[in-house]
Coordinates of C-alpha atoms and ligand atoms in Angstrom, one line a residue:
M1 CA -85.3 4.0 -45.4
T2 CA -83.0 6.5 -43.8
A3 CA -79.7 5.5 -42.4
E4 CA -79.2 8.4 -40.1
T5 CA -77.3 7.7 -36.9
V6 CA -79.4 8.0 -33.8
K7 CA -77.5 9.6 -30.9
Y8 CA -78.0 7.9 -27.6
E9 CA -77.1 9.2 -24.2
H10 CA -75.1 6.5 -22.5
P11 CA -76.2 5.7 -19.0
P12 CA -73.6 5.8 -16.2
S13 CA -72.7 2.3 -15.1
S14 CA -74.9 2.3 -12.0
S15 CA -77.9 4.2 -13.4
R16 CA -81.4 2.7 -13.6
S17 CA -84.6 4.6 -14.2
S18 CA -85.8 3.4 -10.8
P19 CA -85.2 0.3 -8.7
I20 CA -87.3 -2.8 -9.6
P21 CA -89.0 -3.8 -6.4
V22 CA -89.8 -7.4 -6.0
P23 CA -93.3 -8.2 -4.7
P24 CA -93.3 -10.2 -1.4
L25 CA -95.2 -13.4 -0.8
I26 CA -94.4 -15.2 -4.0
E27 CA -93.4 -18.7 -3.1
T28 CA -91.6 -21.0 -5.5
P29 CA -93.9 -24.0 -6.1
T30 CA -92.7 -27.5 -5.3
A31 CA -91.6 -29.7 -8.2
D32 CA -94.9 -31.6 -8.3
K33 CA -96.9 -28.4 -8.2
S34 CA -94.8 -26.9 -11.0
V35 CA -95.6 -29.9 -13.2
Q36 CA -99.3 -29.5 -12.5
L37 CA -99.1 -25.7 -13.2
A38 CA -97.2 -26.3 -16.5
K39 CA -99.8 -28.9 -17.6
L40 CA -102.7 -26.5 -16.9
I41 CA -101.0 -23.6 -18.6
R42 CA -100.2 -25.6 -21.8
E43 CA -103.7 -27.1 -22.0
S44 CA -105.5 -23.9 -21.4
F45 CA -103.2 -22.0 -23.9
A46 CA -103.8 -24.6 -26.5
A47 CA -107.5 -23.8 -26.4
V48 CA -106.8 -20.2 -27.4
E49 CA -103.8 -20.6 -29.6
T50 CA -105.8 -20.3 -32.8
K51 CA -107.0 -16.9 -31.6
S52 CA -103.5 -15.7 -30.7
E53 CA -103.8 -12.6 -33.0
E54 CA -106.9 -11.3 -31.2
L55 CA -105.6 -12.3 -27.8
S56 CA -102.4 -10.4 -28.4
Q57 CA -104.3 -7.3 -29.6
Y58 CA -106.4 -7.4 -26.4
F59 CA -103.2 -8.0 -24.3
Y60 CA -101.4 -5.0 -25.7
G61 CA -104.6 -2.8 -25.4
A62 CA -105.0 -3.8 -21.7
L63 CA -101.3 -3.3 -21.0
F64 CA -101.3 0.2 -22.5
A65 CA -104.6 1.1 -20.7
V66 CA -103.2 0.0 -17.3
S67 CA -99.8 1.5 -17.9
P68 CA -99.8 4.1 -20.7
D69 CA -96.1 4.9 -20.3
A70 CA -95.2 1.3 -21.2
R71 CA -96.1 2.1 -24.8
A72 CA -92.9 4.1 -25.2
L73 CA -90.9 0.9 -24.5
F74 CA -92.1 -0.8 -27.7
P75 CA -91.4 -0.1 -31.3
I76 CA -93.4 2.6 -33.0
N77 CA -95.0 0.2 -35.4
M78 CA -96.2 -2.7 -33.3
A79 CA -97.4 -4.7 -36.3
T80 CA -93.8 -5.3 -37.3
Q81 CA -93.2 -7.1 -34.1
R82 CA -95.5 -10.0 -34.5
N83 CA -96.5 -10.2 -30.8
R84 CA -92.9 -10.7 -29.6
L85 CA -93.5 -10.0 -26.0
L86 CA -96.7 -12.1 -25.7
R87 CA -95.3 -15.0 -27.6
A88 CA -92.1 -14.9 -25.5
L89 CA -94.1 -14.6 -22.3
V90 CA -96.3 -17.6 -23.0
Y91 CA -93.3 -19.7 -24.1
V92 CA -91.4 -18.9 -20.9
V93 CA -94.4 -19.3 -18.6
Q94 CA -95.1 -22.8 -20.0
M95 CA -91.6 -23.8 -18.9
V96 CA -92.3 -23.3 -15.2
D97 CA -91.7 -27.0 -14.6
R98 CA -88.1 -26.7 -15.8
P99 CA -86.7 -24.5 -13.1
D100 CA -83.1 -25.5 -13.6
E101 CA -83.1 -24.5 -17.3
L102 CA -85.1 -21.4 -16.5
A103 CA -83.1 -20.1 -13.6
T104 CA -80.0 -18.9 -15.5
F105 CA -82.1 -17.7 -18.5
L106 CA -84.5 -15.6 -16.3
G107 CA -81.6 -14.0 -14.6
Q108 CA -80.1 -13.1 -17.9
L109 CA -83.5 -12.0 -19.3
G110 CA -84.2 -9.8 -16.3
R111 CA -80.9 -8.0 -16.6
D112 CA -81.4 -7.8 -20.4
H113 CA -84.8 -6.2 -19.9
R114 CA -83.1 -3.2 -18.3
K115 CA -82.2 -2.0 -21.8
F116 CA -86.0 -1.5 -22.4
D117 CA -86.2 0.8 -19.3
V118 CA -88.6 -1.7 -17.7
L119 CA -89.7 -0.7 -14.2
G120 CA -91.2 -2.8 -11.4
R121 CA -94.7 -1.5 -12.0
H122 CA -94.5 -2.6 -15.7
Y123 CA -94.2 -6.2 -14.5
D124 CA -97.4 -5.8 -12.5
A125 CA -99.1 -4.2 -15.6
V126 CA -98.0 -7.1 -17.9
G127 CA -99.3 -9.6 -15.3
V128 CA -102.7 -7.8 -15.2
A129 CA -102.9 -7.6 -19.0
L130 CA -101.9 -11.2 -19.5
I131 CA -104.5 -12.5 -17.0
A132 CA -107.2 -10.2 -18.4
A133 CA -106.6 -11.4 -22.0
L134 CA -106.6 -15.1 -21.1
K135 CA -109.7 -14.7 -19.0
R136 CA -111.5 -13.0 -21.8
F137 CA -110.6 -15.6 -24.4
L138 CA -110.8 -18.7 -22.3
K139 CA -114.3 -17.9 -21.2
D140 CA -115.8 -20.9 -19.4
D141 CA -112.4 -22.7 -19.5
W142 CA -111.0 -20.0 -17.2
T143 CA -111.4 -22.0 -13.9
P144 CA -110.0 -21.1 -10.5
E145 CA -107.3 -23.8 -11.1
V146 CA -106.3 -22.3 -14.4
E147 CA -106.2 -18.8 -13.0
D148 CA -104.0 -20.0 -10.1
A149 CA -101.6 -21.7 -12.5
W150 CA -101.1 -18.6 -14.7
V151 CA -100.9 -16.2 -11.7
T152 CA -98.4 -18.4 -9.8
A153 CA -96.3 -19.1 -12.8
Y154 CA -96.2 -15.5 -14.0
G155 CA -95.4 -14.4 -10.4
V156 CA -92.5 -16.8 -10.0
I157 CA -91.0 -15.9 -13.4
S158 CA -91.4 -12.1 -13.1
K159 CA -90.0 -12.3 -9.5
S160 CA -86.8 -14.0 -10.8
M161 CA -86.4 -11.4 -13.6
R162 CA -87.0 -8.5 -11.2
E163 CA -84.7 -9.8 -8.6
A164 CA -81.9 -10.2 -11.2
A165 CA -82.5 -6.8 -12.7
G166 CA -82.7 -5.2 -9.2
K167 CA -79.3 -6.6 -8.2
E168 CA -77.5 -5.6 -11.4
V169 CA -75.3 -2.6 -11.2
G170 CA -73.6 -2.7 -14.6
P171 CA -74.7 -0.8 -17.6
A172 CA -78.2 -1.6 -19.1
W173 CA -76.6 -1.4 -22.5
W174 CA -73.3 -0.7 -24.2
K175 CA -72.6 1.7 -27.1
A176 CA -70.8 0.0 -30.0
T177 CA -69.5 1.8 -33.1
V178 CA -69.4 0.0 -36.5
I179 CA -65.8 -0.1 -37.7
E180 CA -66.3 -2.5 -40.6
H181 CA -69.2 -3.8 -42.7
R182 CA -68.6 -6.4 -45.4
V183 CA -71.3 -8.1 -47.5
V184 CA -69.8 -11.6 -47.9
S185 CA -72.5 -13.4 -49.7
R186 CA -75.9 -12.6 -51.3
D187 CA -77.5 -12.1 -48.0
V188 CA -74.9 -12.3 -45.3
A189 CA -72.8 -9.4 -43.9
I190 CA -70.0 -9.4 -41.4
V191 CA -70.1 -6.4 -39.1
K192 CA -67.3 -5.5 -36.8
V193 CA -68.0 -3.1 -33.9
R194 CA -66.0 -1.6 -31.0
T195 CA -67.7 -1.1 -27.7
D196 CA -66.9 2.1 -25.7
Q197 CA -66.4 0.1 -22.6
P198 CA -65.8 -3.7 -22.1
L199 CA -68.9 -5.8 -22.5
P200 CA -68.4 -9.0 -20.5
Y201 CA -69.5 -12.0 -22.5
R202 CA -68.5 -15.6 -23.0
A203 CA -67.7 -17.1 -26.3
G204 CA -70.7 -19.1 -27.5
G205 CA -73.3 -16.6 -26.1
Y206 CA -75.4 -13.9 -27.7
V207 CA -76.4 -10.3 -27.1
S208 CA -79.4 -8.2 -28.0
V209 CA -78.7 -5.5 -30.6
E210 CA -80.5 -2.3 -31.6
V211 CA -79.4 -0.5 -34.8
P212 CA -80.1 3.1 -35.6
Q213 CA -82.0 2.2 -38.8
R214 CA -84.6 0.3 -36.6
P215 CA -85.0 2.0 -33.3
R216 CA -86.5 -0.1 -30.4
M217 CA -86.4 -3.3 -32.5
W218 CA -83.9 -5.3 -30.6
R219 CA -82.8 -8.6 -32.0
Y220 CA -80.3 -11.2 -30.7
F221 CA -77.0 -11.9 -32.5
S222 CA -74.2 -14.1 -31.5
P223 CA -70.7 -12.6 -31.5
A224 CA -68.5 -14.7 -33.9
T225 CA -65.4 -13.8 -31.9
A226 CA -64.3 -14.5 -28.4
P227 CA -63.9 -11.4 -26.2
H228 CA -60.9 -9.2 -27.2
D229 CA -59.1 -6.7 -25.1
D230 CA -59.6 -3.9 -27.7
G231 CA -63.4 -4.2 -27.3
T232 CA -64.0 -5.3 -30.8
M233 CA -66.5 -8.0 -31.7
E234 CA -67.8 -9.4 -35.0
F235 CA -71.3 -10.3 -35.9
H236 CA -72.4 -12.4 -38.9
V237 CA -75.9 -11.4 -40.0
H238 CA -78.1 -13.2 -42.4
A239 CA -80.8 -11.0 -44.1
V240 CA -84.0 -13.1 -43.7
R241 CA -86.8 -12.6 -46.2
G242 CA -89.0 -9.7 -45.0
G243 CA -86.8 -9.2 -42.0
W244 CA -86.9 -5.7 -40.5
V245 CA -83.7 -5.7 -38.6
S246 CA -81.5 -8.2 -40.4
R247 CA -82.1 -6.7 -43.8
A248 CA -81.3 -3.2 -42.5
I249 CA -78.1 -4.5 -41.0
V250 CA -77.0 -6.4 -44.1
H251 CA -77.9 -3.7 -46.7
H252 CA -77.9 -0.4 -44.9
T253 CA -75.2 -0.4 -42.2
R254 CA -72.7 2.4 -42.5
F255 CA -69.2 2.8 -41.0
G256 CA -69.6 4.8 -37.8
D257 CA -73.2 3.7 -37.1
V258 CA -73.8 3.5 -33.4
W259 CA -75.4 0.3 -32.1
R260 CA -76.7 -0.5 -28.7
L261 CA -75.8 -3.9 -27.3
G262 CA -77.6 -5.5 -24.3
P263 CA -75.8 -7.7 -21.7
S264 CA -74.7 -11.2 -22.7
L265 CA -77.0 -14.2 -22.6
G266 CA -76.7 -17.8 -23.5
A267 CA -75.4 -21.1 -22.1
L268 CA -73.2 -22.6 -24.9
S269 CA -69.7 -22.8 -23.6
V270 CA -66.7 -25.2 -23.7
N271 CA -65.3 -26.2 -20.4
H272 CA -61.5 -25.5 -20.5
T273 CA -60.7 -28.7 -18.6
E274 CA -63.0 -30.8 -20.7
S275 CA -61.2 -33.5 -22.5
R276 CA -64.0 -35.1 -24.5
P277 CA -63.9 -34.7 -28.2
L278 CA -66.4 -32.2 -29.6
L279 CA -68.9 -32.3 -32.5
M280 CA -70.0 -28.9 -33.7
I281 CA -72.9 -28.4 -36.1
G282 CA -73.6 -24.9 -37.5
G283 CA -76.2 -23.9 -40.1
G284 CA -75.7 -20.6 -41.9
T285 CA -74.9 -17.7 -39.6
G286 CA -75.6 -20.2 -36.8
V287 CA -71.9 -21.0 -37.1
A288 CA -71.2 -17.6 -35.5
P289 CA -71.2 -18.8 -31.8
L290 CA -69.2 -21.9 -32.8
L291 CA -66.6 -19.6 -34.5
A292 CA -66.4 -17.7 -31.2
L293 CA -65.8 -20.9 -29.3
L294 CA -63.1 -21.9 -31.8
D295 CA -61.6 -18.4 -31.5
D296 CA -61.5 -18.9 -27.7
M297 CA -60.1 -22.4 -27.9
S298 CA -57.4 -21.4 -30.4
R299 CA -55.8 -19.5 -27.5
W300 CA -55.5 -22.6 -25.3
K301 CA -52.5 -24.8 -25.4
N302 CA -54.3 -28.2 -25.5
N303 CA -57.7 -28.9 -27.1
P304 CA -59.8 -31.9 -27.6
P305 CA -60.4 -32.9 -31.2
V306 CA -63.3 -30.9 -32.8
H307 CA -65.2 -31.9 -35.9
L308 CA -67.3 -29.0 -37.2
F309 CA -70.0 -29.5 -39.8
F310 CA -70.9 -26.2 -41.5
G311 CA -74.0 -26.3 -43.6
G312 CA -76.0 -24.2 -46.1
R313 CA -78.4 -24.7 -48.9
R314 CA -75.9 -23.9 -51.7
P315 CA -72.1 -23.6 -51.8
E316 CA -72.3 -19.8 -51.8
D317 CA -74.1 -19.9 -48.5
L318 CA -70.9 -21.3 -46.8
Y319 CA -69.6 -17.8 -46.4
A320 CA -67.2 -18.7 -43.5
L321 CA -65.7 -21.8 -45.2
D322 CA -62.4 -20.1 -46.2
E323 CA -61.9 -18.8 -42.7
L324 CA -62.7 -22.2 -41.2
R325 CA -60.3 -24.0 -43.5
G326 CA -57.7 -21.4 -42.6
L327 CA -58.2 -22.3 -39.0
T328 CA -57.6 -26.0 -39.6
V329 CA -54.1 -25.1 -40.7
T330 CA -53.2 -23.4 -37.4
C331 CA -55.4 -25.6 -35.2
P332 CA -54.6 -29.3 -36.0
W333 CA -57.2 -30.5 -33.6
L334 CA -60.0 -29.0 -35.9
T335 CA -61.7 -30.9 -38.8
V336 CA -64.2 -29.0 -41.0
T337 CA -66.8 -30.7 -43.2
P338 CA -68.9 -28.4 -45.4
V339 CA -72.4 -29.7 -46.1
T340 CA -74.7 -28.4 -48.9
E341 CA -78.2 -29.4 -50.0
E342 CA -77.8 -28.2 -53.6
G343 CA -74.5 -28.2 -55.5
A344 CA -71.3 -29.8 -54.4
V345 CA -68.3 -28.4 -52.4
T346 CA -64.9 -30.0 -52.7
G347 CA -64.4 -32.3 -49.7
G348 CA -68.0 -31.7 -48.6
D349 CA -71.0 -33.8 -47.9
R350 CA -74.4 -33.5 -49.6
G351 CA -77.8 -33.3 -47.8
T352 CA -79.1 -31.6 -44.8
L353 CA -76.8 -31.1 -41.8
A354 CA -78.9 -33.6 -39.8
T355 CA -78.4 -36.3 -42.4
A356 CA -74.8 -35.6 -43.1
V357 CA -73.9 -35.8 -39.5
T358 CA -75.9 -38.8 -38.5
Q359 CA -74.9 -40.9 -41.5
R360 CA -71.5 -41.0 -39.9
G361 CA -72.9 -42.5 -36.7
A362 CA -74.2 -41.5 -33.3
W363 CA -71.0 -39.7 -32.2
K364 CA -71.5 -41.2 -28.8
E365 CA -68.0 -40.3 -27.6
R366 CA -68.5 -36.6 -28.3
D367 CA -70.1 -33.6 -26.7
V368 CA -72.4 -32.1 -29.4
Y369 CA -73.0 -28.4 -30.0
V370 CA -75.8 -27.4 -32.3
A371 CA -76.4 -23.8 -33.5
G372 CA -78.6 -22.4 -36.2
S373 CA -82.3 -21.5 -36.8
P374 CA -84.9 -23.0 -34.5
S375 CA -86.0 -25.3 -37.2
M376 CA -82.5 -26.5 -38.0
I377 CA -81.8 -27.1 -34.3
R378 CA -85.0 -29.1 -33.9
A379 CA -84.4 -31.2 -37.0
T380 CA -80.8 -31.9 -36.1
I381 CA -81.5 -32.9 -32.5
A382 CA -84.3 -35.1 -33.5
K383 CA -82.1 -37.0 -36.0
L384 CA -79.2 -37.2 -33.5
L385 CA -81.6 -38.7 -30.9
A386 CA -82.9 -41.2 -33.4
A387 CA -79.3 -42.2 -34.3
G388 CA -78.7 -42.9 -30.6
T389 CA -76.9 -39.8 -29.3
D390 CA -77.5 -39.2 -25.6
L391 CA -79.6 -36.0 -25.1
G392 CA -77.5 -35.1 -22.1
R393 CA -74.5 -34.7 -24.5
I394 CA -76.3 -32.3 -26.8
K395 CA -75.8 -28.6 -26.1
Y396 CA -77.8 -25.8 -27.7
D397 CA -79.6 -22.7 -26.6
P398 CA -83.1 -23.8 -25.7
F399 CA -84.4 -20.2 -25.8
T400 CA -83.8 -19.5 -29.4
L401 CA -87.1 -17.6 -30.0
D402 CA -86.9 -15.7 -33.3
Ligands
FAD501 C1 -80.2 -16.7 -29.5 C2 -80.2 -16.1 -30.9 C3 -79.1 -15.8 -31.6 C4 -79.1 -15.4 -32.9 N1 -78.0 -15.1 -33.5 C5 -78.0 -14.7 -34.8 C6 -76.8 -14.5 -35.6 O1 -75.7 -14.5 -35.1 N2 -76.9 -14.1 -36.9 C7 -78.1 -13.9 -37.5 O2 -78.2 -13.6 -38.7 N3 -79.3 -14.1 -36.8 C8 -79.3 -14.5 -35.5 N4 -80.4 -14.7 -34.8 C9 -81.7 -14.4 -35.5 C10 -82.0 -12.8 -35.2 O3 -82.2 -12.6 -33.9 C11 -83.3 -12.4 -35.9 O4 -84.4 -13.2 -35.5 C12 -83.2 -12.4 -37.4 O5 -82.2 -11.6 -37.8 C13 -84.6 -11.9 -38.0 O6 -84.8 -10.6 -37.5 P1 -85.6 -9.6 -38.5 O7 -86.0 -8.4 -37.7 O8 -84.8 -9.3 -39.7 O9 -86.9 -10.4 -38.9 P2 -88.4 -10.1 -38.4 O10 -88.8 -8.9 -39.0 O11 -88.5 -10.3 -36.9 O12 -89.1 -11.4 -39.1 C14 -89.3 -11.4 -40.5 C15 -89.6 -12.8 -41.0 O13 -88.5 -13.6 -40.9 C16 -88.8 -14.8 -40.1 N5 -87.6 -15.1 -39.3 C17 -87.3 -14.5 -38.1 N6 -86.1 -15.0 -37.7 C18 -85.7 -15.9 -38.6 C19 -84.5 -16.7 -38.7 N7 -83.6 -16.8 -37.7 N8 -84.4 -17.5 -39.8 C20 -85.3 -17.4 -40.8 N9 -86.4 -16.7 -40.7 C21 -86.6 -15.9 -39.7 C22 -90.0 -14.4 -39.3 O14 -90.7 -15.6 -39.0 C23 -90.7 -13.5 -40.2 O15 -91.5 -14.2 -41.1 C24 -80.4 -15.2 -33.5 C25 -81.5 -15.4 -32.8 C26 -81.5 -15.9 -31.5 C27 -82.8 -16.2 -30.8
HEM502 C1 -92.2 -12.5 -16.8 C2 -92.1 -11.5 -17.5 C3 -91.4 -11.3 -18.9 C4 -90.9 -12.3 -19.7 C5 -90.7 -13.8 -19.5 C6 -90.4 -11.6 -20.9 C7 -89.8 -12.1 -22.0 C8 -89.4 -11.5 -23.1 C9 -88.7 -12.1 -24.2 C10 -88.1 -13.5 -24.2 C11 -88.6 -11.1 -25.1 C12 -88.0 -11.3 -26.5 C13 -86.6 -11.0 -26.5 C14 -86.2 -9.6 -26.7 O1 -86.7 -8.9 -27.6 O2 -85.4 -9.1 -25.9 C15 -89.3 -9.9 -24.7 C16 -89.3 -8.8 -25.3 C17 -89.8 -7.6 -24.8 N1 -90.3 -7.4 -23.5 FE1 -90.4 -8.8 -22.1 N2 -90.8 -10.2 -20.7 C18 -91.4 -10.1 -19.5 C19 -91.8 -8.9 -19.0 C20 -91.8 -7.7 -19.6 C21 -92.2 -6.4 -19.1 C22 -92.8 -6.3 -17.7 C23 -92.1 -5.5 -20.0 C24 -92.4 -4.0 -19.9 C25 -93.5 -3.6 -20.3 C26 -91.4 -6.1 -21.1 C27 -91.1 -5.5 -22.3 C28 -90.6 -6.1 -23.4 C29 -90.4 -5.4 -24.6 C30 -90.6 -3.9 -24.9 C31 -89.9 -6.3 -25.5 C32 -89.5 -6.1 -27.0 C33 -90.7 -6.5 -27.7 C34 -90.8 -5.9 -29.0 O3 -89.8 -5.5 -29.6 O4 -92.0 -5.8 -29.5 N3 -91.3 -7.4 -20.9 N4 -89.7 -10.2 -23.4

């Protein structure tokens, strides 16, 4: 693999390739109608899920036939992407009955999609390709009701994204230069970058990243630091097995590499006036957004008690433990418990994070923050609910698609 630095022309802050017009006459469905639509969408998609590989190939074929210029928006080797757009699209469309959760996310996603140079007509083309692919694979199950459900849901969702993108006047992406790269464990690196102009974000959120070693393969990473005046931010990256981007970052990043960062997304945040004690649960590099929250909180005068469980399979996976223990010295409101599945750590618990946390109770008096891989988040939330924790108190990013 080459590690050459790709030079990007930085867009002026108000530039867009063209406005993203919003089609008229798309009405937001009522709550009852949304529930019906979501049911029809889930049921109909379940019938073709086993054929998702062929469906996806047909979808991309149709998309690039309808809109040949859309091909340039995607990575050169589509096979490496494992149907990212189609999977994401279906996942989001199925959530049409959860408008409150979707509203903020779709606004963020629409603004974020400006980094791909997506135009209004691409949204139409994606809609046409999606419907054509579903119709072909659903065959007799493609009824007028099912068609109406998909067309309405896609219309509502794409309208929200287009509206948000159309209103945004900030940069579509920020240039960030790597100023430090440290491999801190077998497969984790800490990378510090400096953006050329301030990238507004909230501690606890995440941004989309493109690195020069993997052009057009954007991935989400959570800054592990709160926003700093000097424009620096730190990312903690775990090289996943067979991972295209994460392995390139951990093993091939060079000082001076120029990254592109998308606008910030995410909903994890701590309310400054919140006085409830907090429970934070971070698995592996999932601890990054929690570190950013702690970095932010360490600047406040008063903080609620925070108990952070930091988990990994083995002791060497707890790459941020020294930093966290250092923080407990300067932040007396912070308690840190390391958790490992194999091998012991002094003062730590053994087992999965979910077990370690719930064996100490339901933490009913705390607001709970969970961050990590989708499977770790699912397992931890399931155990917390079974232990009696109130779902309304559990905060996590529900859109953690890989
Ligand atoms: C909101 C959000 C925030 C994130 N923040 C961080 C972060 O701060 N640090 C970080 O290291 N990663 C983070 N990720 C994960 C990151 O975006 C990538 O998914 C991950 O780096 C894998 O990308 P890849 O190109 O290397 O793997 P791909 O080439 O896309 O996938 C290769 C293989 O790895 C599997 N895989 C994909 N993602 C994961 C994963 N997360 N864990 C285990 N296996 C996986 C795939 O199923 C596939 O089999 C975050 C993801 C989301 C959605
Ligand atoms: C309702 C409409 C849409 C939804 C809900 C949606 C959602 C998503 C999500 C969640 C991702 C994964 C996150 C990411 O990589 O940033 C993604 C990726 C992507 N989307 Fe969209 N998207 C929509 C429309 C479009 C349109 C119209 C285009 C333009 C053709 C587009 C182009 C892309 C591209 C290029 C990627 C990266 C995929 C890859 O790397 O293979 N999306 N989309």
